[in-house]
mmCIF file of C-alpha atoms and ligand atoms in Angstrom:
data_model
loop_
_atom_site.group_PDB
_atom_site.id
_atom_site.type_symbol
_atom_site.label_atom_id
_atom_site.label_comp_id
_atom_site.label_asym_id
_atom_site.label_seq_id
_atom_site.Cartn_x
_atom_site.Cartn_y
_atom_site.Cartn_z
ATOM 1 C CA UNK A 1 12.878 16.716 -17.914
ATOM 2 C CA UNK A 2 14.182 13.933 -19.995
ATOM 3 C CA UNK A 3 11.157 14.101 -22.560
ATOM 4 C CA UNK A 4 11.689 13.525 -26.083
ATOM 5 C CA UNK A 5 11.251 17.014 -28.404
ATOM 6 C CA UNK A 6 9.211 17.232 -31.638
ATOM 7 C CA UNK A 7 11.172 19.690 -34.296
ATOM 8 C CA UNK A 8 7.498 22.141 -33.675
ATOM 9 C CA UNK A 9 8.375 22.088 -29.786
ATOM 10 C CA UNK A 10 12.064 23.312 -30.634
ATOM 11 C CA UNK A 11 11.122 25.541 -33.176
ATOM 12 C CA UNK A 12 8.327 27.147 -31.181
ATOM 13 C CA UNK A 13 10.926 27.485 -28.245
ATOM 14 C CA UNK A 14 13.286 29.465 -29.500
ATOM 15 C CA UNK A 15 10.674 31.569 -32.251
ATOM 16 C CA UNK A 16 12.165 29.855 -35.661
ATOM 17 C CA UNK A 17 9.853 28.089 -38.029
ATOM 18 C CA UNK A 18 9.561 24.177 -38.639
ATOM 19 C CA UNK A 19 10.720 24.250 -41.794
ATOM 20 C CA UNK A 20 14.388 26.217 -40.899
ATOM 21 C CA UNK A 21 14.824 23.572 -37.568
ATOM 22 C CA UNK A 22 13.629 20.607 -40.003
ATOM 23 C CA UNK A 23 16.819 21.861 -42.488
ATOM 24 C CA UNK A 24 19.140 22.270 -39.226
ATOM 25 C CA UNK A 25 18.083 18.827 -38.089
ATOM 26 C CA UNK A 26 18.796 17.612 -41.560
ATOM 27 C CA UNK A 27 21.631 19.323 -41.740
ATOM 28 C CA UNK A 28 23.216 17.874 -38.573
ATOM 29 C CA UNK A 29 23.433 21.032 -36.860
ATOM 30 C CA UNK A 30 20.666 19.856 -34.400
ATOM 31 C CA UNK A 31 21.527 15.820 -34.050
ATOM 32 C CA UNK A 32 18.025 13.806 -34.064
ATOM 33 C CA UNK A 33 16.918 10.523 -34.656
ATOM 34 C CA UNK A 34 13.413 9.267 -36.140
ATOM 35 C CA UNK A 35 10.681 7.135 -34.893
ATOM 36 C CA UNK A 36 9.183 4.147 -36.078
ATOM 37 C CA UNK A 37 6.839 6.366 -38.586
ATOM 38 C CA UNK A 38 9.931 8.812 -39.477
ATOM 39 C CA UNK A 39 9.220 11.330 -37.523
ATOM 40 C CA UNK A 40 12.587 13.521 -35.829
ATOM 41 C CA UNK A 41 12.958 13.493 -32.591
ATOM 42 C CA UNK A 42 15.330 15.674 -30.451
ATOM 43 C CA UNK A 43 16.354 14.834 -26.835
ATOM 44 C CA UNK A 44 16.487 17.717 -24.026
ATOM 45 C CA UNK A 45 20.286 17.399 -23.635
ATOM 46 C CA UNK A 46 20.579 18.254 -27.814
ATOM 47 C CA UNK A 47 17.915 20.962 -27.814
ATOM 48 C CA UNK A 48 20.111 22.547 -24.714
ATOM 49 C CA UNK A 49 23.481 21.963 -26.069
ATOM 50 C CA UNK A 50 22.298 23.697 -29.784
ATOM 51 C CA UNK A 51 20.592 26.532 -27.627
ATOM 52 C CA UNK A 52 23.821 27.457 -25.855
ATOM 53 C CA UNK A 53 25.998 27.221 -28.455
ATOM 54 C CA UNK A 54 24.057 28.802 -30.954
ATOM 55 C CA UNK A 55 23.566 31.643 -28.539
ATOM 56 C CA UNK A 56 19.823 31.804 -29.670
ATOM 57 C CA UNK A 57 17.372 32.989 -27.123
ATOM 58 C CA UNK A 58 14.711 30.692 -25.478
ATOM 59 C CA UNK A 59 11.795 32.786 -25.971
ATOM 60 C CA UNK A 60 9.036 30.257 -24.895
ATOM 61 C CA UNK A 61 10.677 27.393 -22.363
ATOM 62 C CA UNK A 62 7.493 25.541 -21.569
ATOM 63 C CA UNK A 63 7.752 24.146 -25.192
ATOM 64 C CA UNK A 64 10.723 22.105 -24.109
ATOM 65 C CA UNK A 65 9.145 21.675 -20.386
ATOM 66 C CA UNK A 66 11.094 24.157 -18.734
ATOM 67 C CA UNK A 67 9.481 26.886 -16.393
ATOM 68 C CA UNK A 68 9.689 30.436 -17.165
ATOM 69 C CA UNK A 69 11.650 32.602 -15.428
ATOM 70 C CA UNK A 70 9.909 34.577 -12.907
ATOM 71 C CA UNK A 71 8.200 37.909 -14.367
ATOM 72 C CA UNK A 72 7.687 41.580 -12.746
ATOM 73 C CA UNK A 73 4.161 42.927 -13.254
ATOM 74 C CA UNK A 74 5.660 44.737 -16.607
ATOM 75 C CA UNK A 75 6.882 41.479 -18.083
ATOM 76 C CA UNK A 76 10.240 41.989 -16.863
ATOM 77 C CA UNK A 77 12.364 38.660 -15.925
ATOM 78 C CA UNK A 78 13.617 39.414 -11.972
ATOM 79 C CA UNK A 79 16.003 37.322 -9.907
ATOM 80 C CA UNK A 80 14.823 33.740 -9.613
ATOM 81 C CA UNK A 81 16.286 33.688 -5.894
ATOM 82 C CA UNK A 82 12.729 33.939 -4.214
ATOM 83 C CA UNK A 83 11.295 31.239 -6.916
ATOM 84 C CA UNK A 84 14.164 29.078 -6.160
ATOM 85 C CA UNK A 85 13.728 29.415 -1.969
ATOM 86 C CA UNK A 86 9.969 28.445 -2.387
ATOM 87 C CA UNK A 87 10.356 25.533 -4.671
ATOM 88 C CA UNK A 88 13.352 24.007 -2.537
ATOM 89 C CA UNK A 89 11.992 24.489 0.783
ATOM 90 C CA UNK A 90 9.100 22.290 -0.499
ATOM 91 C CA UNK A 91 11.186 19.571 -1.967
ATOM 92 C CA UNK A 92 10.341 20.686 -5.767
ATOM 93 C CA UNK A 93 13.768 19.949 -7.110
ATOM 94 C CA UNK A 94 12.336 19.393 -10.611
ATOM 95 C CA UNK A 95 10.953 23.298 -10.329
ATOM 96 C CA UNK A 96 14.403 24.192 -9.004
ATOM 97 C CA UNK A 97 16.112 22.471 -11.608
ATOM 98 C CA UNK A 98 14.584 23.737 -14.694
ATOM 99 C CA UNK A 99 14.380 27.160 -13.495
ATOM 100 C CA UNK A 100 18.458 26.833 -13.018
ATOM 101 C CA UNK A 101 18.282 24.970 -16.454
ATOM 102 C CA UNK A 102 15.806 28.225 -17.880
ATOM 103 C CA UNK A 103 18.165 30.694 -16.321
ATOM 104 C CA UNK A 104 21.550 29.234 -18.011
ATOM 105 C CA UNK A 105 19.962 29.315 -21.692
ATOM 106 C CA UNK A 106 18.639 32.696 -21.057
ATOM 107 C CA UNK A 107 21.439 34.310 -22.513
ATOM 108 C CA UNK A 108 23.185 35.442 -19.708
ATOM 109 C CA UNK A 109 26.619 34.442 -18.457
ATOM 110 C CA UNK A 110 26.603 31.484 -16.153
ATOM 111 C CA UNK A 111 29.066 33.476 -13.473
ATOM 112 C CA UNK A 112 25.953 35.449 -12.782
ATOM 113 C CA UNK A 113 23.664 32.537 -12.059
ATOM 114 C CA UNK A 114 26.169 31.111 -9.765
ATOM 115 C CA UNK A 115 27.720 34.441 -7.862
ATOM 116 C CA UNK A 116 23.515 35.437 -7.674
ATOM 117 C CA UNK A 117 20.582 33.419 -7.483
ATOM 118 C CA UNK A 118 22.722 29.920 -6.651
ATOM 119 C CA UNK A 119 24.871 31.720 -4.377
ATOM 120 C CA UNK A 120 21.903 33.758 -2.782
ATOM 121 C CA UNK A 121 19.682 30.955 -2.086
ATOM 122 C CA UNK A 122 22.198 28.515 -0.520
ATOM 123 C CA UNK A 123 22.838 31.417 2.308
ATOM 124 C CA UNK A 124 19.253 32.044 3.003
ATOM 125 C CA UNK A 125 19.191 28.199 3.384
ATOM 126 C CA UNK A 126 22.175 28.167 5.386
ATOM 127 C CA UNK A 127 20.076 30.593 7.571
ATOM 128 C CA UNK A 128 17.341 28.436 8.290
ATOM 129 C CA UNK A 129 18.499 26.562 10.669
ATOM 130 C CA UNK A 130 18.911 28.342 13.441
ATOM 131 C CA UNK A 131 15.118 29.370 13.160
ATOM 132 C CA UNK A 132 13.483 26.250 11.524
ATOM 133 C CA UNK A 133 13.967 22.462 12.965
ATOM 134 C CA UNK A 134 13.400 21.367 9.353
ATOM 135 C CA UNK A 135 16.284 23.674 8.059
ATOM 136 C CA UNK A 136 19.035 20.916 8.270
ATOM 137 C CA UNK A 137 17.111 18.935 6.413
ATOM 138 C CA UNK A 138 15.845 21.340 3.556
ATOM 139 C CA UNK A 139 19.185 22.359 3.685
ATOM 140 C CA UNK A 140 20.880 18.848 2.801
ATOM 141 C CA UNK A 141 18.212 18.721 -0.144
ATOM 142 C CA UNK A 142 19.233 21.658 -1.596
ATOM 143 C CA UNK A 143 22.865 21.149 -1.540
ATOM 144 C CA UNK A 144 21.716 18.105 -3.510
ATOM 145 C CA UNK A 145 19.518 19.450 -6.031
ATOM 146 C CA UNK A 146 22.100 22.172 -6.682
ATOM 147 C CA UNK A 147 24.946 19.264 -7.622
ATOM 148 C CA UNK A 148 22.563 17.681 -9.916
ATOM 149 C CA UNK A 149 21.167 21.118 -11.623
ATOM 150 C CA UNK A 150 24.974 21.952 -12.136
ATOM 151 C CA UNK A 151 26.076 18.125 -13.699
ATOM 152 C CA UNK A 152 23.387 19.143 -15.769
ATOM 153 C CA UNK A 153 25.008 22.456 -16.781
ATOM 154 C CA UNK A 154 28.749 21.215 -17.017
ATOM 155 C CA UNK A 155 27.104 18.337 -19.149
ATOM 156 C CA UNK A 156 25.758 20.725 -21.481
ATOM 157 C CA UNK A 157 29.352 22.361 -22.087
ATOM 158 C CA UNK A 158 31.212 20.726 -24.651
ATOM 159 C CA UNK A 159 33.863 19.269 -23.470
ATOM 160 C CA UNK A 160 37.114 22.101 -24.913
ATOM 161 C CA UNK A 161 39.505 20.639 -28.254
ATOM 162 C CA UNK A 162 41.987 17.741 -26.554
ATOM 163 C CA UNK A 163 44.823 20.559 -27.309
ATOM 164 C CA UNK A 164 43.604 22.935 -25.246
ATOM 165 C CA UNK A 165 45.087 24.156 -22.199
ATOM 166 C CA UNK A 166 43.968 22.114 -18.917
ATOM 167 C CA UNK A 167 42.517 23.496 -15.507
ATOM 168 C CA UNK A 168 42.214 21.310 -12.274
ATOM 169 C CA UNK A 169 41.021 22.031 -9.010
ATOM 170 C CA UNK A 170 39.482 21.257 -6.028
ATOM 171 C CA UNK A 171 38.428 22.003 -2.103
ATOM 172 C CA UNK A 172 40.877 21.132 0.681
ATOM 173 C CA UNK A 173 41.250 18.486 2.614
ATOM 174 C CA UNK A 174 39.122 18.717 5.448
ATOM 175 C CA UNK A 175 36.943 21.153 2.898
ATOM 176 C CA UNK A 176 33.431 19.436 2.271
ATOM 177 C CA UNK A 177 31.904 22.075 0.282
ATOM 178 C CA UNK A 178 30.732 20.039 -3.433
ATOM 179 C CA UNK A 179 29.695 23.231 -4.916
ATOM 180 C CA UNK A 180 31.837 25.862 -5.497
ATOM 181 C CA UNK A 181 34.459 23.473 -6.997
ATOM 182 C CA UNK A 182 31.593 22.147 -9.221
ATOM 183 C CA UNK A 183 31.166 26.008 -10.421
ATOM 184 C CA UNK A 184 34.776 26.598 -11.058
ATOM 185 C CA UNK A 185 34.474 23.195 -13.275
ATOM 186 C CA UNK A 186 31.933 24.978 -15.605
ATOM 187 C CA UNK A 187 33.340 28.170 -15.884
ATOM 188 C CA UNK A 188 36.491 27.025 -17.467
ATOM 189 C CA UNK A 189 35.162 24.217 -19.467
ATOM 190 C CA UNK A 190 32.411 26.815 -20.284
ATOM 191 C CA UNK A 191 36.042 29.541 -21.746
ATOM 192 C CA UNK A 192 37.408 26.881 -23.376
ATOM 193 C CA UNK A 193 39.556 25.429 -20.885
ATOM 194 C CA UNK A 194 39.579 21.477 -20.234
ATOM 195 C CA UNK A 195 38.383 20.843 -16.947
ATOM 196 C CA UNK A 196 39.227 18.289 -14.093
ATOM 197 C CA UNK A 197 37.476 18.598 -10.712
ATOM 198 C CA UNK A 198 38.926 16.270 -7.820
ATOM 199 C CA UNK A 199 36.044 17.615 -5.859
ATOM 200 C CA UNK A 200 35.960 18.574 -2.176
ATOM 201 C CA UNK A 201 38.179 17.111 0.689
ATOM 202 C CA UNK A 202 41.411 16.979 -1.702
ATOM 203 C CA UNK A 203 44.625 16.594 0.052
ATOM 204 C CA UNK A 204 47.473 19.302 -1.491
ATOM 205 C CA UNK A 205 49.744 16.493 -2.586
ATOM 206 C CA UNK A 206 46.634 14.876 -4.857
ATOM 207 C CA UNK A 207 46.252 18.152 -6.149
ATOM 208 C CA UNK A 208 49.902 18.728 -7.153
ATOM 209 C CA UNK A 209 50.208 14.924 -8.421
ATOM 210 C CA UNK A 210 47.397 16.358 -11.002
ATOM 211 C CA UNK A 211 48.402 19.122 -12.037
ATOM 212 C CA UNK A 212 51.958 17.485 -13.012
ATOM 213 C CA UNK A 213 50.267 14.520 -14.409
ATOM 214 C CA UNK A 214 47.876 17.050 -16.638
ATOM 215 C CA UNK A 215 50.734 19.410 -17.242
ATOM 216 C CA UNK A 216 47.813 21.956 -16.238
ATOM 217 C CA UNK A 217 48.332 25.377 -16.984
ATOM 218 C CA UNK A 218 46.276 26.207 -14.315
ATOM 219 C CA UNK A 219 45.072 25.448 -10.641
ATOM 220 C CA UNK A 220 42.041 26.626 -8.828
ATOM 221 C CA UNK A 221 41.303 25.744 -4.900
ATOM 222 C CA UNK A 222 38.386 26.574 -3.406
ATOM 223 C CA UNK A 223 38.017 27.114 -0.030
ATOM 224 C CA UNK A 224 34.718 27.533 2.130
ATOM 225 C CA UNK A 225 35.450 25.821 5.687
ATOM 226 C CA UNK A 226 37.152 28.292 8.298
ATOM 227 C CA UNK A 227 40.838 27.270 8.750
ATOM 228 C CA UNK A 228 43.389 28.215 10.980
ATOM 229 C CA UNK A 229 45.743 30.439 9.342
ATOM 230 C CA UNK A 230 48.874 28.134 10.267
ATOM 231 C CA UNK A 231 47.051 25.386 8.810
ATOM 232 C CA UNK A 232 46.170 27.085 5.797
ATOM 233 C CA UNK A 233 49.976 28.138 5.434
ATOM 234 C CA UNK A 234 50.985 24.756 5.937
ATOM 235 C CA UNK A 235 49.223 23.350 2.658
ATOM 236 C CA UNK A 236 49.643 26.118 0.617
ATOM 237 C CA UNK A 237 53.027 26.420 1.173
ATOM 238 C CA UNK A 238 53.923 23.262 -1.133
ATOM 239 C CA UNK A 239 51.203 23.847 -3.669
ATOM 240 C CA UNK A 240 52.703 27.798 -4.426
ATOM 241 C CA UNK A 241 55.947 26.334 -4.491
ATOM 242 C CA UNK A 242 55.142 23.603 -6.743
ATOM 243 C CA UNK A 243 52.847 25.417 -9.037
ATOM 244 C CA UNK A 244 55.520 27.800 -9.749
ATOM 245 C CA UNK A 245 58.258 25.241 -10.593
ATOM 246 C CA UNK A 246 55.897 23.284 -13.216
ATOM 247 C CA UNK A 247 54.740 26.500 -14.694
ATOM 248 C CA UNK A 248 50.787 26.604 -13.420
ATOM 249 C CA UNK A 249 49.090 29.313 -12.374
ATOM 250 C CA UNK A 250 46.863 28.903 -8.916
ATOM 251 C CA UNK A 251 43.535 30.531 -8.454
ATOM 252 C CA UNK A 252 42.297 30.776 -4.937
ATOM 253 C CA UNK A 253 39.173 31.795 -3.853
ATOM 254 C CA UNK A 254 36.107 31.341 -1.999
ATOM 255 C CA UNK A 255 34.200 31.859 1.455
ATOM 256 C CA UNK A 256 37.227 31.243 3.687
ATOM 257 C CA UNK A 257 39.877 31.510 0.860
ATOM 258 C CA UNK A 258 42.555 34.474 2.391
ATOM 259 C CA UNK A 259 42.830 38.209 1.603
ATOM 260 C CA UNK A 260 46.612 37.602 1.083
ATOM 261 C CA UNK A 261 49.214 35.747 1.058
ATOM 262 C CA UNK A 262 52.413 35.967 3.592
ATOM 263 C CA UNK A 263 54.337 36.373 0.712
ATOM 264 C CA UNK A 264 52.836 37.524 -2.232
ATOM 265 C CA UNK A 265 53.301 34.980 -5.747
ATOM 266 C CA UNK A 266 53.254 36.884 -8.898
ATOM 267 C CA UNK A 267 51.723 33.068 -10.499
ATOM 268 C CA UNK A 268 48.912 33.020 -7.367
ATOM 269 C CA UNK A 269 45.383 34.966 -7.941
ATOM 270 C CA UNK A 270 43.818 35.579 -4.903
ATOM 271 C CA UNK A 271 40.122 36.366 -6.268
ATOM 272 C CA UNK A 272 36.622 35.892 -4.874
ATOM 273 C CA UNK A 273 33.957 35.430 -7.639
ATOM 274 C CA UNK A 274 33.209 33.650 -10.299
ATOM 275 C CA UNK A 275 32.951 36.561 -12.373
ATOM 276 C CA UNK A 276 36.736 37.157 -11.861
ATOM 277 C CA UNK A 277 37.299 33.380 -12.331
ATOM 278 C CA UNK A 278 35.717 34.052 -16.084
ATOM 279 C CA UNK A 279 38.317 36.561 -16.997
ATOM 280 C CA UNK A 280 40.865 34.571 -15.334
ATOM 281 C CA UNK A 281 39.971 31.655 -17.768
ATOM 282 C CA UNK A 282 39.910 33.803 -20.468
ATOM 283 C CA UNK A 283 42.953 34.732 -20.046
ATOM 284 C CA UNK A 284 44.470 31.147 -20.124
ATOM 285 C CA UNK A 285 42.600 29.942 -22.569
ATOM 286 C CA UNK A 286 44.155 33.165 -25.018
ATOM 287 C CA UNK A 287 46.223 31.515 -27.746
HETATM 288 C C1 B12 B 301 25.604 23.441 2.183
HETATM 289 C C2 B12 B 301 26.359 23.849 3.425
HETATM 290 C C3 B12 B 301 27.026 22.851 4.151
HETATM 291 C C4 B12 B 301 27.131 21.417 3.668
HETATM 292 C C5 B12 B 301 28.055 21.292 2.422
HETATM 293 C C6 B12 B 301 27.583 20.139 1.544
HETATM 294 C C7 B12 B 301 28.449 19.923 0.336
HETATM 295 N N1 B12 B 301 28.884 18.692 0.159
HETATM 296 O O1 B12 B 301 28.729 20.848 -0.410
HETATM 297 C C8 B12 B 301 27.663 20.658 4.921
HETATM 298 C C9 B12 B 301 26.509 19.930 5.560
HETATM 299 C C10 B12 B 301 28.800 19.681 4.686
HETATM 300 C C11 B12 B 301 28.090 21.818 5.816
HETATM 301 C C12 B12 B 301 28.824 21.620 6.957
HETATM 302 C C13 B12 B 301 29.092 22.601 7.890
HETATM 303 N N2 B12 B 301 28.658 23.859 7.863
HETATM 304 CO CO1 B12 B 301 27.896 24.627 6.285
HETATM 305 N N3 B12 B 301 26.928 25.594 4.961
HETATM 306 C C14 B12 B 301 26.386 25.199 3.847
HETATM 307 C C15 B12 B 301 25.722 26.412 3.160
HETATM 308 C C16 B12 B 301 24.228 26.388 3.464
HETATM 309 C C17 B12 B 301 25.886 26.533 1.662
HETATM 310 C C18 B12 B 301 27.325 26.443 1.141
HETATM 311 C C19 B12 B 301 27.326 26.595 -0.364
HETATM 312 O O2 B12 B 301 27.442 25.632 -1.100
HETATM 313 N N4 B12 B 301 27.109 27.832 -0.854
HETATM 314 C C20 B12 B 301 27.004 28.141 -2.262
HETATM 315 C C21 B12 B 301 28.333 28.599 -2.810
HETATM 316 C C22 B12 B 301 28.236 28.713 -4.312
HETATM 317 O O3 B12 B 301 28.619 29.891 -2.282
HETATM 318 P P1 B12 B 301 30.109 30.246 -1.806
HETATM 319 O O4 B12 B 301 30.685 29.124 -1.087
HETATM 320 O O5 B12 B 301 30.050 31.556 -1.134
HETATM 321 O O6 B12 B 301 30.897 30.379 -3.190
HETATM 322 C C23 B12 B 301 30.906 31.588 -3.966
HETATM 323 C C24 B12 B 301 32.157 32.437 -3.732
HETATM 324 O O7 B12 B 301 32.741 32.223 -2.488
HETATM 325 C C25 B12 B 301 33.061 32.106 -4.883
HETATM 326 N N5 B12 B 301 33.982 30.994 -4.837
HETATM 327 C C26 B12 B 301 33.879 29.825 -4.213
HETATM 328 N N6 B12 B 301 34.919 29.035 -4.499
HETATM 329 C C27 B12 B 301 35.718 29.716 -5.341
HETATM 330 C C28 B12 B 301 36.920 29.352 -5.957
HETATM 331 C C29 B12 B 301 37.551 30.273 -6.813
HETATM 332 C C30 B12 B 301 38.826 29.889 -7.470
HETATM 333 C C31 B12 B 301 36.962 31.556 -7.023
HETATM 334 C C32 B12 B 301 37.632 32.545 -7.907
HETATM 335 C C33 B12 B 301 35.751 31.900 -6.397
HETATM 336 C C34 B12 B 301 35.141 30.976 -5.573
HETATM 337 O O8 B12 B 301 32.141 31.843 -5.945
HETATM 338 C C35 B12 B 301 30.954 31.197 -5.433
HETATM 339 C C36 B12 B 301 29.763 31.757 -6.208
HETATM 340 O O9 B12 B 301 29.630 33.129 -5.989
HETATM 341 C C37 B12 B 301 26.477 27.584 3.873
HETATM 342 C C38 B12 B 301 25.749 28.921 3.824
HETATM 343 C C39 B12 B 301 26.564 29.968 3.070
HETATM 344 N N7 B12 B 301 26.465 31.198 3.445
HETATM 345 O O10 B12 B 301 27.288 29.674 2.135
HETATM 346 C C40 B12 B 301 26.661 26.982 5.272
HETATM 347 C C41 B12 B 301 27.727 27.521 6.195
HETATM 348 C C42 B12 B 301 28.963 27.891 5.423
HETATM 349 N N8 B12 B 301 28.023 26.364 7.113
HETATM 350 C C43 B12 B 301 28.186 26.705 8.302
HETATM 351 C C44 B12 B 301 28.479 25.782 9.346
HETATM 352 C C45 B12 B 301 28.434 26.353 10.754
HETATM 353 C C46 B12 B 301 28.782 24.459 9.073
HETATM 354 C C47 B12 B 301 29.243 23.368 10.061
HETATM 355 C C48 B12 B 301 30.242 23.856 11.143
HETATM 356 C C49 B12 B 301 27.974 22.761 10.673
HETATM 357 C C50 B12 B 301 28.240 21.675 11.723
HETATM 358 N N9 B12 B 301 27.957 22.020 12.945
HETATM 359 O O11 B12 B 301 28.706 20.613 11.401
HETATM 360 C C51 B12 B 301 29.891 22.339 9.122
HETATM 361 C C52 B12 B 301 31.379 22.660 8.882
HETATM 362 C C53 B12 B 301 31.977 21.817 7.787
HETATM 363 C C54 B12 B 301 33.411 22.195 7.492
HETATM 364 N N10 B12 B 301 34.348 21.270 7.633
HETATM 365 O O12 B12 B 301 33.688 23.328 7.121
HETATM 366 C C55 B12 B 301 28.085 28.205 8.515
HETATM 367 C C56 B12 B 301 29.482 28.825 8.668
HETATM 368 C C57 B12 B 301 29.490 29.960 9.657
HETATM 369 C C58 B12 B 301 30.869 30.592 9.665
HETATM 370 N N11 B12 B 301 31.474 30.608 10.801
HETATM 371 O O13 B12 B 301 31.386 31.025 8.651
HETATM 372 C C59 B12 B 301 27.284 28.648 7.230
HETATM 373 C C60 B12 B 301 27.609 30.088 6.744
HETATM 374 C C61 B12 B 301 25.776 28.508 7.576
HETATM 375 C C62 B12 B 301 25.306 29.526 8.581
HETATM 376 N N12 B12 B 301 24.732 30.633 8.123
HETATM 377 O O14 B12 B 301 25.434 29.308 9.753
HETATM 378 N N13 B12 B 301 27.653 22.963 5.393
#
């Protein structure tokens, strides 16, 4: 996936002729650089980048070497989930990855790739185990194809103006759980929110350090692993208090994240999906 593009392949991709991609290329809309003979050449990242924020539709993704979506018998696309299970319980993380990578240019908000077919197949996975002696292991993989298919994504955000409002989160300590915190990332870089992940297992008091040093305007924790309420009280408590003394909202959600709070913040979100996370961002990044 990290083949050089000829201006046809882009052009065929996404149904515009030569001649209009030649004029964006020369144009600098669509950065490229030219061979030895003087031919343009685009890389994959580019061609992703311009077909994201251009909002044009990928109408032929094997032209830039990316699958195509998976198809009902009346030419429909239908959820990738199944696709995704087969090609990652055989170890096909390039398959995996493009069809993510197909899937986020499609069009389509990226809250619904990761509350459906990322979200799907990592708890059929997390099934597998207790029938299937390999499922630890196919399990692992995926977890690890996943993380690269979304640095992939949150690489192909641009990165929000230096003045605009920051977000930073994270997963507990004691929290191992890489992806959901990687989702949150995108989804506010991907509203126009600058993002900072600290990534799973973050103690409470890292968390708050951040957010003072960023002067965040925001907070999100995710939180997958089962913990005892008392212990869940215990680091919240500080991180409610001090998000509402430096002015931050907190977003908390996730798997294990709770239904309510002892006593209820009017600056804490208690929300479960990354669909709600969306508006959420929205909403901060609002001038
Ligand atoms: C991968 C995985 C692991 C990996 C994690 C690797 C990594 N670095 O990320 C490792 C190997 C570390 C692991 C460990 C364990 N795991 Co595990 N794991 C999983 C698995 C298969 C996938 C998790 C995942 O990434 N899902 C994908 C994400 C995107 O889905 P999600 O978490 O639901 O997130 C969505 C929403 O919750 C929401 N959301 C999430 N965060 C946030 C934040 C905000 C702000 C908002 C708004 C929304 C939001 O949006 C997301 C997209 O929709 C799950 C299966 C499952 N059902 O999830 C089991 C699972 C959670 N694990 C399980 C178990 C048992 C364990 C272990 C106890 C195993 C062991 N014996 O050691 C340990 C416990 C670790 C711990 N301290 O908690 C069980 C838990 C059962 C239960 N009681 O709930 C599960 C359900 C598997 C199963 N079916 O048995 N695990």
């Amino acid at each position: 996936m990290s083949q050089l593009l000829t201006t046809r392949d882009l052009a065929e991709a996404i149904g515009v002729s030569e001649s209009s991609l030649r004029r964006w290329v020369d144009d600098g809309v669509i950065q490229a650089f030219r061979t030895a003979g003087g031919h343009r050449r685009i890389t994959l990242d580019e061609a992703i980048r311009f077909i994201r924020e251009s909002g044009t539709p990928l109408v032929n993704p094997v032209k830039i070497g990316l699958p195509t979506l998976p198809r009902d018998h009346q030419g429909y696309t239908v959820d990738p989930t199944e696709t995704l299970l087969n090609a990652l319980m055989v170890g096909d993380d390039e398959h995996a990855i493009g069809i993510v990578m197909t899937y986020f240019l499609s069009g389509k908000p990226i809250a619904t790739l990761f509350d459906g077919p990322i979200r799907a197949t990592m708890t059929r996975l997390g099934e597998l185990w207790k029938h299937n002696e390999r499922g630890i292991l196919i399990e692992h993989r995926a977890t690890d194809t996943f993380i690269r298919a979304l640095s992939r994504i949150r690489l192909s955000i641009k990165n929000p103006p230096a003045d605009a409002p920051v977000a930073i989160g994270c997963a507990p300590g004691n929290d191992p759980y890489f992806i959901p915190t990687m989702m949150a990332a995108c989804i506010f870089a991907d509203n126009g929110v600058r993002d900072i992940n600290l990534g799973p297992q973050t103690p409470t008091q890292t968390l708050i350090h951040g957010i003072e040093e960023n002067q965040a305007r925001a907070a999100w924790l995710s939180i997958s692993t089962e913990f005892e309420q008392d212990q869940l009280e215990r680091d919240l408590t500080p991180l409610i208090a001090s998000t509402a003394k430096l002015g931050c909202q907190l977003v908390i959600g996730g798997r294990n994240a709770p239904t309510q709070l002892r006593k209820p913040a009017p600056h804490v979100l208690l929300t479960r999906t990354m669909a709600e996370l969306t508006a959420f961002a929205r909403g901060i990044s609002a001038p």
